[in-house]
mmCIF file of N, CA and C in Angstrom:
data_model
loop_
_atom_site.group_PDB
_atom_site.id
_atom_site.type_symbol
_atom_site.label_atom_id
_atom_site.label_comp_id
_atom_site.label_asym_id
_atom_site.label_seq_id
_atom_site.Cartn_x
_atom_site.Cartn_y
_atom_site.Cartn_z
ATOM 1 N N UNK A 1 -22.071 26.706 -20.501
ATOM 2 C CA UNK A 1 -22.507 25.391 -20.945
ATOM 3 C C UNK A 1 -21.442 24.761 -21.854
ATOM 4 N N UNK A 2 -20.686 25.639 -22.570
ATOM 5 C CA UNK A 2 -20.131 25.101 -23.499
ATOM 6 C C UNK A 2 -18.884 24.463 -22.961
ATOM 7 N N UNK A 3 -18.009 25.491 -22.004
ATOM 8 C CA UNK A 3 -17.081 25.426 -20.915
ATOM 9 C C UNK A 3 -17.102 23.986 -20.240
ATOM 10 N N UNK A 4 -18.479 23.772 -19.965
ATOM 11 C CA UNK A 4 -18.808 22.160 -19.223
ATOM 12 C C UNK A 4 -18.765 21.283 -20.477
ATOM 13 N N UNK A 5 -18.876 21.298 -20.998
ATOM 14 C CA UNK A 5 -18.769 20.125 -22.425
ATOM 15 C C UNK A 5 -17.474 20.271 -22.715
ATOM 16 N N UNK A 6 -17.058 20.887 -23.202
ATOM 17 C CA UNK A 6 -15.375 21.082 -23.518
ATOM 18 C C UNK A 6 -14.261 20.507 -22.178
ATOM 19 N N UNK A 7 -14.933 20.354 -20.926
ATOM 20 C CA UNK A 7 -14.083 19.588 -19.638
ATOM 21 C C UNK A 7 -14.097 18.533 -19.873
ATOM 22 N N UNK A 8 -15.523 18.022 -19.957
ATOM 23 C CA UNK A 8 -16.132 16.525 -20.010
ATOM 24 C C UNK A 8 -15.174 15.693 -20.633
ATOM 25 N N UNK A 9 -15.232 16.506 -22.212
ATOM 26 C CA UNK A 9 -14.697 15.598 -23.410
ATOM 27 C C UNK A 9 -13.121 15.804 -23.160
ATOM 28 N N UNK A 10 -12.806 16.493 -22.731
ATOM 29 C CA UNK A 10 -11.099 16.662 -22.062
ATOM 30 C C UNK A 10 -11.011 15.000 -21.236
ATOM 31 N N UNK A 11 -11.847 15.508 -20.090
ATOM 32 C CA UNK A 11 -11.812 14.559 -19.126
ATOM 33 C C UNK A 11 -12.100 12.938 -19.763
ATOM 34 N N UNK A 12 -12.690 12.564 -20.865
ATOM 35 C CA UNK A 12 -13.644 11.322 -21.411
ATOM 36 C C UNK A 12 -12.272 11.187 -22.444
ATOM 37 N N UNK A 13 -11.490 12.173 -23.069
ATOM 38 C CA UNK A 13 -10.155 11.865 -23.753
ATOM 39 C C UNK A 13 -9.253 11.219 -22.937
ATOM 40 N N UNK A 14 -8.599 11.914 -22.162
ATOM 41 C CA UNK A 14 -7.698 11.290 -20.914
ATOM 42 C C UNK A 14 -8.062 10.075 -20.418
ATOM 43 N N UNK A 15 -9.187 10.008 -19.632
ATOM 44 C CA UNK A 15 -9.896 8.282 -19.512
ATOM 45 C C UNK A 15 -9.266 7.111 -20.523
ATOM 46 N N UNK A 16 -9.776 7.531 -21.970
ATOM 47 C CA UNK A 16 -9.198 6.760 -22.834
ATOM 48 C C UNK A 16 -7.975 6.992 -23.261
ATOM 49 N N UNK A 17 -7.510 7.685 -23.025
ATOM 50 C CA UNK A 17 -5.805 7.464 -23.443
ATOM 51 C C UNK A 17 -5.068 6.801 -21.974
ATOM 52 N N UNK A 18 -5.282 7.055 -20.841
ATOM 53 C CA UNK A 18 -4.648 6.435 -20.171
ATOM 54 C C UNK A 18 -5.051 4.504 -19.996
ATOM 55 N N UNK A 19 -6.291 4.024 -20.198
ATOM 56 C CA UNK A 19 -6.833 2.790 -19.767
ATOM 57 C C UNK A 19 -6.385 2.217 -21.704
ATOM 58 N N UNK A 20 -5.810 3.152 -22.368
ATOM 59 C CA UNK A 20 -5.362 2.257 -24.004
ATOM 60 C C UNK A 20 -4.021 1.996 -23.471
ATOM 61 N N UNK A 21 -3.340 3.111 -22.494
ATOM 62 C CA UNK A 21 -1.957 2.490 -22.516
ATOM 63 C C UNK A 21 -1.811 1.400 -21.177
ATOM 64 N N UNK A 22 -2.493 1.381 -20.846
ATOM 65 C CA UNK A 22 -2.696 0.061 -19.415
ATOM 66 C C UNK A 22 -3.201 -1.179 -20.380
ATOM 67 N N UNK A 23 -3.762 -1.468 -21.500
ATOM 68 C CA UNK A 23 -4.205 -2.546 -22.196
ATOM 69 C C UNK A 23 -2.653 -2.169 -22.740
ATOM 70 N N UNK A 24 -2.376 -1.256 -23.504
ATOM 71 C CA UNK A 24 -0.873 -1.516 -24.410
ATOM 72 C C UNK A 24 0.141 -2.183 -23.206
ATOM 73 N N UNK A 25 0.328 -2.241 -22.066
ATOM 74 C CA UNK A 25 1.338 -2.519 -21.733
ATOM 75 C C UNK A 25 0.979 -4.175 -20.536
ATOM 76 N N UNK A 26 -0.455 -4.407 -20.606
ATOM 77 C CA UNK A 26 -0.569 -5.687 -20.741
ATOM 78 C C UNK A 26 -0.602 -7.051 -21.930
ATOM 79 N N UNK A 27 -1.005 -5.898 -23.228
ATOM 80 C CA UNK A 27 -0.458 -6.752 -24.655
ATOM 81 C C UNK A 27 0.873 -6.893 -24.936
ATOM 82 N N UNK A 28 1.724 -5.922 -24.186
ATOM 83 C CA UNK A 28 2.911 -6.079 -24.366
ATOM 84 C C UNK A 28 3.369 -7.134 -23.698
ATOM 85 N N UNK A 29 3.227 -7.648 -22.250
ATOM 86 C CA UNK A 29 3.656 -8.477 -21.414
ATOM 87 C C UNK A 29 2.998 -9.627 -22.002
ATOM 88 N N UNK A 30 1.996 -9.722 -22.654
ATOM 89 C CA UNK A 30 1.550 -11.436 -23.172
ATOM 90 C C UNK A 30 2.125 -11.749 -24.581
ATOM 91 N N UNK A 31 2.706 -10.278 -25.167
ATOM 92 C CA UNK A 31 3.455 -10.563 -26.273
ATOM 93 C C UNK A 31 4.725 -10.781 -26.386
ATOM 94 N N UNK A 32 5.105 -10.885 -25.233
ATOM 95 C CA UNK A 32 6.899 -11.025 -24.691
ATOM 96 C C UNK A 32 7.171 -12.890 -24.622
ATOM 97 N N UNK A 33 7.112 -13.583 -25.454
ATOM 98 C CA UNK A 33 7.176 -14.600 -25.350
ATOM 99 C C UNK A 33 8.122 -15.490 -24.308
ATOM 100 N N UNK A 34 8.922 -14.797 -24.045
ATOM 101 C CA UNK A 34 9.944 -15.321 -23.053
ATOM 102 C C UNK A 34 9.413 -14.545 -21.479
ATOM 103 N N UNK A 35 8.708 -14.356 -21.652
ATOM 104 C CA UNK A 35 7.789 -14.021 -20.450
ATOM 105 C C UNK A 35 7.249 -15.723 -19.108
ATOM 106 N N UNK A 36 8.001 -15.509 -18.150
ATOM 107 C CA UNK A 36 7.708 -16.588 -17.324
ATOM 108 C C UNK A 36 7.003 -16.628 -16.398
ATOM 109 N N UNK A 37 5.655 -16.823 -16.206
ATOM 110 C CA UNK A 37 4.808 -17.161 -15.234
ATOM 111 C C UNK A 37 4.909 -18.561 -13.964
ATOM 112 N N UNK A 38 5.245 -18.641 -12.956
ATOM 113 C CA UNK A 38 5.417 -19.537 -11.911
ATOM 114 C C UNK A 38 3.838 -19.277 -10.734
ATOM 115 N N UNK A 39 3.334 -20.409 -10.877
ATOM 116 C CA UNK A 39 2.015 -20.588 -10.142
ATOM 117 C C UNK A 39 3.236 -21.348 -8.866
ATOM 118 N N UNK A 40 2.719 -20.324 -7.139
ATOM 119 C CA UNK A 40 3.423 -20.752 -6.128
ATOM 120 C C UNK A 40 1.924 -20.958 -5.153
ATOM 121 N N UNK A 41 1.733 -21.601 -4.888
ATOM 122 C CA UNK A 41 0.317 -21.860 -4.400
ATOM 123 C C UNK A 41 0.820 -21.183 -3.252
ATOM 124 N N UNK A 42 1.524 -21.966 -1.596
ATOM 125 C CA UNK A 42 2.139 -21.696 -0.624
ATOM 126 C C UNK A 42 1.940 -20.252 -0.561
ATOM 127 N N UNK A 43 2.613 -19.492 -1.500
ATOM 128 C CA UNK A 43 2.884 -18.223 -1.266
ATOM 129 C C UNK A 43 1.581 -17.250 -1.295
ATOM 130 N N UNK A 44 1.277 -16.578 -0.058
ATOM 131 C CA UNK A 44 0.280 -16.215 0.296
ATOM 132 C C UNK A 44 0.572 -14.738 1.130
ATOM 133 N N UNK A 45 1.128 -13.914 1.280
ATOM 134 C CA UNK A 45 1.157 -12.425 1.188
ATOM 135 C C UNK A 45 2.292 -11.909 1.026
ATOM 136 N N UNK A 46 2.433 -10.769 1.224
ATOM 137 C CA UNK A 46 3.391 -9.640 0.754
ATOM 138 C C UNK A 46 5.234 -10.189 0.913
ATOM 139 N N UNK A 47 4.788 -10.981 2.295
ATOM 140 C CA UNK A 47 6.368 -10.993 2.915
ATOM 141 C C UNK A 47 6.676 -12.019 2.097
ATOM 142 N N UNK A 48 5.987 -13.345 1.615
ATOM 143 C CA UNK A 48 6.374 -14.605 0.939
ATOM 144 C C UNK A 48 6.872 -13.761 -0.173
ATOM 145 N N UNK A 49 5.939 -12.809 -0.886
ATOM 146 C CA UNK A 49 5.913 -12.567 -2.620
ATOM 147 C C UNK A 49 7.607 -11.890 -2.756
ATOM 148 N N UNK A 50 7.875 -11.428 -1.680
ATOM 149 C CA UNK A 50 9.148 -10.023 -1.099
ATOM 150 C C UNK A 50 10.518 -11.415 -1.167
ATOM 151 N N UNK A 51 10.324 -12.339 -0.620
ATOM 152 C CA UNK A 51 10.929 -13.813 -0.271
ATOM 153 C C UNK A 51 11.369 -14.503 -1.829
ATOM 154 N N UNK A 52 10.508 -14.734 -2.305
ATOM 155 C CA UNK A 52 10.661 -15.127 -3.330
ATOM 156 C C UNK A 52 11.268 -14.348 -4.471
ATOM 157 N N UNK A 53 11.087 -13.261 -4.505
ATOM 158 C CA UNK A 53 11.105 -12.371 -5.544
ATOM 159 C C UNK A 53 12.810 -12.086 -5.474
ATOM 160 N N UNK A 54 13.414 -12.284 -4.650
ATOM 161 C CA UNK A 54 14.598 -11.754 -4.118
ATOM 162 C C UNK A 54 15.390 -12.884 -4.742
ATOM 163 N N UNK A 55 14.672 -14.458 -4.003
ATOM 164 C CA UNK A 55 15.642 -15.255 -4.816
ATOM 165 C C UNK A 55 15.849 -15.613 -6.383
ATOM 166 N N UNK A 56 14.538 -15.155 -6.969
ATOM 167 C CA UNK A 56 13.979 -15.589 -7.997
ATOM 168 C C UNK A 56 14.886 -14.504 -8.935
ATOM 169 N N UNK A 57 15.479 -13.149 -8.554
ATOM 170 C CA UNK A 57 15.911 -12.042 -9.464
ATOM 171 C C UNK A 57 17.481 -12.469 -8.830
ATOM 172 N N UNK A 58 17.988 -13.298 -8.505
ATOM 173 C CA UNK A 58 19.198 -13.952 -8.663
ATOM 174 C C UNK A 58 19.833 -14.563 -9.456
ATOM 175 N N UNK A 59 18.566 -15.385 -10.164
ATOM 176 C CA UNK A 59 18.688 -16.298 -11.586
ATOM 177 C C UNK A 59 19.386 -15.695 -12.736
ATOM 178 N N UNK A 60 20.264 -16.339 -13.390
ATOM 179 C CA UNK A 60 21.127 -15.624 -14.202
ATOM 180 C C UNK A 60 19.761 -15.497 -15.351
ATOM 181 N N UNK A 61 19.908 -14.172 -16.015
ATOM 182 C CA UNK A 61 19.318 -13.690 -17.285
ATOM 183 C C UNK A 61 17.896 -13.192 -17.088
ATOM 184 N N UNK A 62 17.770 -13.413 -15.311
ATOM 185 C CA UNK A 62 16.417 -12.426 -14.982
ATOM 186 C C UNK A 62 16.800 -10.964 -15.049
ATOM 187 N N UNK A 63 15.526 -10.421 -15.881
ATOM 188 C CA UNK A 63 15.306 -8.487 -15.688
ATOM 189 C C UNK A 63 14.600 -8.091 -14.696
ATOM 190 N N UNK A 64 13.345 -8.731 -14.272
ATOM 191 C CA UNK A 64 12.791 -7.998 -13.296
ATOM 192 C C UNK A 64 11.654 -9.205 -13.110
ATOM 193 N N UNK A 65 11.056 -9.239 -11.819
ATOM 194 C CA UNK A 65 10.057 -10.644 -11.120
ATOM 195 C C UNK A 65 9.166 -9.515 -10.638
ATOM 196 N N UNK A 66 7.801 -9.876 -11.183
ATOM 197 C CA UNK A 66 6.756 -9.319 -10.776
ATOM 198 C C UNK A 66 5.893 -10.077 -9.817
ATOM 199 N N UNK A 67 5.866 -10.647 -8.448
ATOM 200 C CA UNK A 67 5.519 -11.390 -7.815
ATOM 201 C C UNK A 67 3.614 -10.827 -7.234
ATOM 202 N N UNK A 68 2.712 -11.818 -7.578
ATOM 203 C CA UNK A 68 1.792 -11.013 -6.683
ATOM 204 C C UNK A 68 0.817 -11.977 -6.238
ATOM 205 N N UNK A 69 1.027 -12.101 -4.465
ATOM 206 C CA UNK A 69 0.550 -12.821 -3.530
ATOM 207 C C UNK A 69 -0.817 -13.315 -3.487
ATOM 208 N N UNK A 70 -1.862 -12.684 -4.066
ATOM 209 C CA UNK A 70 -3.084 -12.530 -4.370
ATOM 210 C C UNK A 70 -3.562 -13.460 -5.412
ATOM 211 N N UNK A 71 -2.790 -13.348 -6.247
ATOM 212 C CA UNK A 71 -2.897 -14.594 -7.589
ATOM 213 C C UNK A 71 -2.197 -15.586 -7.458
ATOM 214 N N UNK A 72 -1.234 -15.669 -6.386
ATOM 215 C CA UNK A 72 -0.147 -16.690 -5.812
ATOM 216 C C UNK A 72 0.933 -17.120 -7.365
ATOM 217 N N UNK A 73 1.048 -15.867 -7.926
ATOM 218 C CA UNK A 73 1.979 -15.803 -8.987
ATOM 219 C C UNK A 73 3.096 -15.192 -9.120
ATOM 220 N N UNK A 74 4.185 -15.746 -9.612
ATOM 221 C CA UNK A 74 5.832 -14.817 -10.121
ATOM 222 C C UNK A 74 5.706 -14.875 -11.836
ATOM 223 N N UNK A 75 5.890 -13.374 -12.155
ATOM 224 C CA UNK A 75 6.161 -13.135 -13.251
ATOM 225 C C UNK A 75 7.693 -12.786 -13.245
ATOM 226 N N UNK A 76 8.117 -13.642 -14.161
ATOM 227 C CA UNK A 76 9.340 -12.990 -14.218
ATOM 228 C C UNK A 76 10.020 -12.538 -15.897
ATOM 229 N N UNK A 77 10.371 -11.552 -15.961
ATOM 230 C CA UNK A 77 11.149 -11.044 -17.205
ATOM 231 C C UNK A 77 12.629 -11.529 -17.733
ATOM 232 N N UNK A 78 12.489 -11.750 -18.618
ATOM 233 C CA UNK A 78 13.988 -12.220 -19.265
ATOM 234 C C UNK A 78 15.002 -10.706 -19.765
ATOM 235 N N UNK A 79 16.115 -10.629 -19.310
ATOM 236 C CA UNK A 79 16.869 -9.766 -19.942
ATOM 237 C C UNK A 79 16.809 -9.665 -21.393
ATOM 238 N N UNK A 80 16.578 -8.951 -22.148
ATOM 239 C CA UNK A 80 16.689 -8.896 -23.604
ATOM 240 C C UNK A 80 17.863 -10.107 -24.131
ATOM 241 N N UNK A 81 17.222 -10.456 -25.330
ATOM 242 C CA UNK A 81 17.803 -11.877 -26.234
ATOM 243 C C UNK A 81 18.427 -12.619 -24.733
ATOM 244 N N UNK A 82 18.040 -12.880 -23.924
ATOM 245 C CA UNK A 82 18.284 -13.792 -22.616
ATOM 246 C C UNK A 82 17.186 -14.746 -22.585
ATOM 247 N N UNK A 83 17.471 -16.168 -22.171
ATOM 248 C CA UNK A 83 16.621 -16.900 -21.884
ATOM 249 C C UNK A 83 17.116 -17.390 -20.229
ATOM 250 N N UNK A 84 15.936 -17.721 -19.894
ATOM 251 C CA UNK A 84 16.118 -17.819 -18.259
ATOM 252 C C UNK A 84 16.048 -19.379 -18.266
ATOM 253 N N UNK A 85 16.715 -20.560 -17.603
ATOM 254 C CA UNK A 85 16.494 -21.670 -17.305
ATOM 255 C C UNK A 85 15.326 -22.133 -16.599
ATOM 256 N N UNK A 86 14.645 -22.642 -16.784
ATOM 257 C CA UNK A 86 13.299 -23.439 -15.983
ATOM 258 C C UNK A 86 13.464 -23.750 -14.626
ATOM 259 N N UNK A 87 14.769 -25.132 -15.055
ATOM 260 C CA UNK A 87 15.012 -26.115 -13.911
ATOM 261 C C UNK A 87 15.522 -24.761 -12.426
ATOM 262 N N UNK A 88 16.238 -23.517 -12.740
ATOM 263 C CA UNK A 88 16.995 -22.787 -12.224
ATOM 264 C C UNK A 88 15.776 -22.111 -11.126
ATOM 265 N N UNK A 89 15.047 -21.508 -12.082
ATOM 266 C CA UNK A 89 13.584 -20.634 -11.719
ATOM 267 C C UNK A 89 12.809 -21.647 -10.654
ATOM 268 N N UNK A 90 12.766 -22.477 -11.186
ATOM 269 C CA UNK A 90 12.149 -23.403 -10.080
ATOM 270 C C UNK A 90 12.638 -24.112 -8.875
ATOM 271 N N UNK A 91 14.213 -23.825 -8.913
ATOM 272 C CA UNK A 91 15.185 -24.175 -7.619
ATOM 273 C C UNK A 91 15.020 -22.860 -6.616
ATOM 274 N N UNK A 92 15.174 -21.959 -7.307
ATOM 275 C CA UNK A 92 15.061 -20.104 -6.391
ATOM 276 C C UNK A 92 13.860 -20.291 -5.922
ATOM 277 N N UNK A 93 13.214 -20.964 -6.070
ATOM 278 C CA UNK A 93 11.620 -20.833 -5.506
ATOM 279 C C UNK A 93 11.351 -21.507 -4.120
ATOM 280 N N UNK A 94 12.067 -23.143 -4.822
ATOM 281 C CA UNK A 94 12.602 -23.798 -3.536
ATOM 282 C C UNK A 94 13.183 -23.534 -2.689
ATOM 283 N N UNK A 95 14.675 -22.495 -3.164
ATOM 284 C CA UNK A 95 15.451 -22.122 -1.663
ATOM 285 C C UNK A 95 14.637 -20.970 -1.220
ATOM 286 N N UNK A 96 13.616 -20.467 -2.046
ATOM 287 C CA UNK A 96 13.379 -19.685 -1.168
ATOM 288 C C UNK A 96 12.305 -20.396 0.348
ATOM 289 N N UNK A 97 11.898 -21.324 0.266
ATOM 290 C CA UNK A 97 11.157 -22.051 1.091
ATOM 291 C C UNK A 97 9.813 -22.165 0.402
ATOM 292 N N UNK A 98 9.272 -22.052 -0.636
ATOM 293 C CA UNK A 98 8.444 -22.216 -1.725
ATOM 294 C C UNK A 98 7.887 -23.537 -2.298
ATOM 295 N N UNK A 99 6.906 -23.904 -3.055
ATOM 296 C CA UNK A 99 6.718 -24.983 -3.609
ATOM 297 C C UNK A 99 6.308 -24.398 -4.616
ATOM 298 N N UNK A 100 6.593 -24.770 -5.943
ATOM 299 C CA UNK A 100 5.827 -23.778 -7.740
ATOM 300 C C UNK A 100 5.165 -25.399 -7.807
ATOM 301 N N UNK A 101 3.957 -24.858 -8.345
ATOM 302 C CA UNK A 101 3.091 -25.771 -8.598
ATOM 303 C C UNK A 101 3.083 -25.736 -9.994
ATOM 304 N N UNK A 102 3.432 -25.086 -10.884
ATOM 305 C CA UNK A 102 3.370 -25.191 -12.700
ATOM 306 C C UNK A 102 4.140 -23.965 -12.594
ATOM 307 N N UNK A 103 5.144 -23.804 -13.700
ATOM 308 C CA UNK A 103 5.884 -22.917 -14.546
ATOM 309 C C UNK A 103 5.617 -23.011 -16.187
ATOM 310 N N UNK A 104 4.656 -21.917 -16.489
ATOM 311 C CA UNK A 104 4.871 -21.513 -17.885
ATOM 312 C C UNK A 104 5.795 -20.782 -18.594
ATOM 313 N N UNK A 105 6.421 -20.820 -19.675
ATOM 314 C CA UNK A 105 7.056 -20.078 -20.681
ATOM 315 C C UNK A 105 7.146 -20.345 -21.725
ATOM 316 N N UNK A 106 7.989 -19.640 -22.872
ATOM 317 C CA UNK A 106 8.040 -19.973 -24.087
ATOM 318 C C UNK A 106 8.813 -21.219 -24.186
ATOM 319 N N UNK A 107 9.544 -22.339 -23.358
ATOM 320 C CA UNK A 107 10.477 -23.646 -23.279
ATOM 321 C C UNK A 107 8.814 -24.675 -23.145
ATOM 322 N N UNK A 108 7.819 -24.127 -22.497
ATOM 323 C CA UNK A 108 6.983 -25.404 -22.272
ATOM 324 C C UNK A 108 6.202 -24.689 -20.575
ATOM 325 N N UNK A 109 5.372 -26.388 -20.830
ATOM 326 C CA UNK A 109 5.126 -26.072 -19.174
ATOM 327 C C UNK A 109 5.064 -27.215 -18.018
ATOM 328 N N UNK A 110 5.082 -27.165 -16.892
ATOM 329 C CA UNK A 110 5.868 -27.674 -16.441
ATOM 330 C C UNK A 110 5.141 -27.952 -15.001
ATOM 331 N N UNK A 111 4.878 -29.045 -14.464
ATOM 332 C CA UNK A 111 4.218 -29.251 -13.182
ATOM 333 C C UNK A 111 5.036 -29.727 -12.214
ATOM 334 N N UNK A 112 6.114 -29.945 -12.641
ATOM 335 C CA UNK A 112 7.276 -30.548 -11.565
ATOM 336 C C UNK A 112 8.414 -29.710 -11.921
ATOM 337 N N UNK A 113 9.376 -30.188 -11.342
ATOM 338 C CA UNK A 113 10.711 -29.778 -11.661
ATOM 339 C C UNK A 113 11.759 -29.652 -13.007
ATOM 340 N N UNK A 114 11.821 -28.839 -14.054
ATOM 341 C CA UNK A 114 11.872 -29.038 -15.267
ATOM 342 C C UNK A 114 13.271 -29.655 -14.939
ATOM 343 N N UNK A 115 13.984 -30.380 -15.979
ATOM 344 C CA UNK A 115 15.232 -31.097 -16.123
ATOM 345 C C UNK A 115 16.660 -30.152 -16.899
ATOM 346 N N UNK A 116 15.946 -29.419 -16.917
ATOM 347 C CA UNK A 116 16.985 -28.110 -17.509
ATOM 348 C C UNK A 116 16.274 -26.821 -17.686
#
């Protein structure tokens, strides 16, 4: 009996240590202020998100584009003390054959084509 209680609470520890560091590393991404979100309506499964993501991690001072088809969103990361251009982020979207319907970041936000 005791053997079964002593798993449980093993098992009910782990639970919570792994789902604290899945919240830690989504507080981290909303605490990254230079963190860029691009709403791509158009873009609608895997191969678009694969499309985009390619042109979008071309942009000078991108770290890494988290694209996901489902939310019809690009996250994209700034290289450390890097800021990524708007107007730029939102051209890669275009060549990629794309339309961004709003770009958020720490510069503003943006329903058209930013001017820089």
């Amino acid at each position: 009996m005791l053997a079964l209680r002593m798993w449980q609470l093993t098992a009910l520890l782990t639970a919570l240590l792994l789902s604290g560091s899945a919240i830690h590393a989504d507080d981290q991404k909303k605490a990254d202020k230079n963190v860029v979100t691009i709403k791509v309506d158009d873009m609608t499964c895997g191969g678009c998100a694969m499309k985009v993501k390619k042109f979008v991690a071309k942009v000078g001072g991108v770290e890494k584009v988290e694209p996901d088809a489902t939310a019809h969103t690009v996250t994209v990361f700034p290289k450390a003390n890097s800021k990524v251009s708007p107007k730029e982020l939102w051209e890669a979207v275009e060549k990629a054959g794309y339309t961004p319907s709003l770009l958020e970041g720490a510069v503003g936000s943006f329903k058209e084509k930013p001017k820089s």
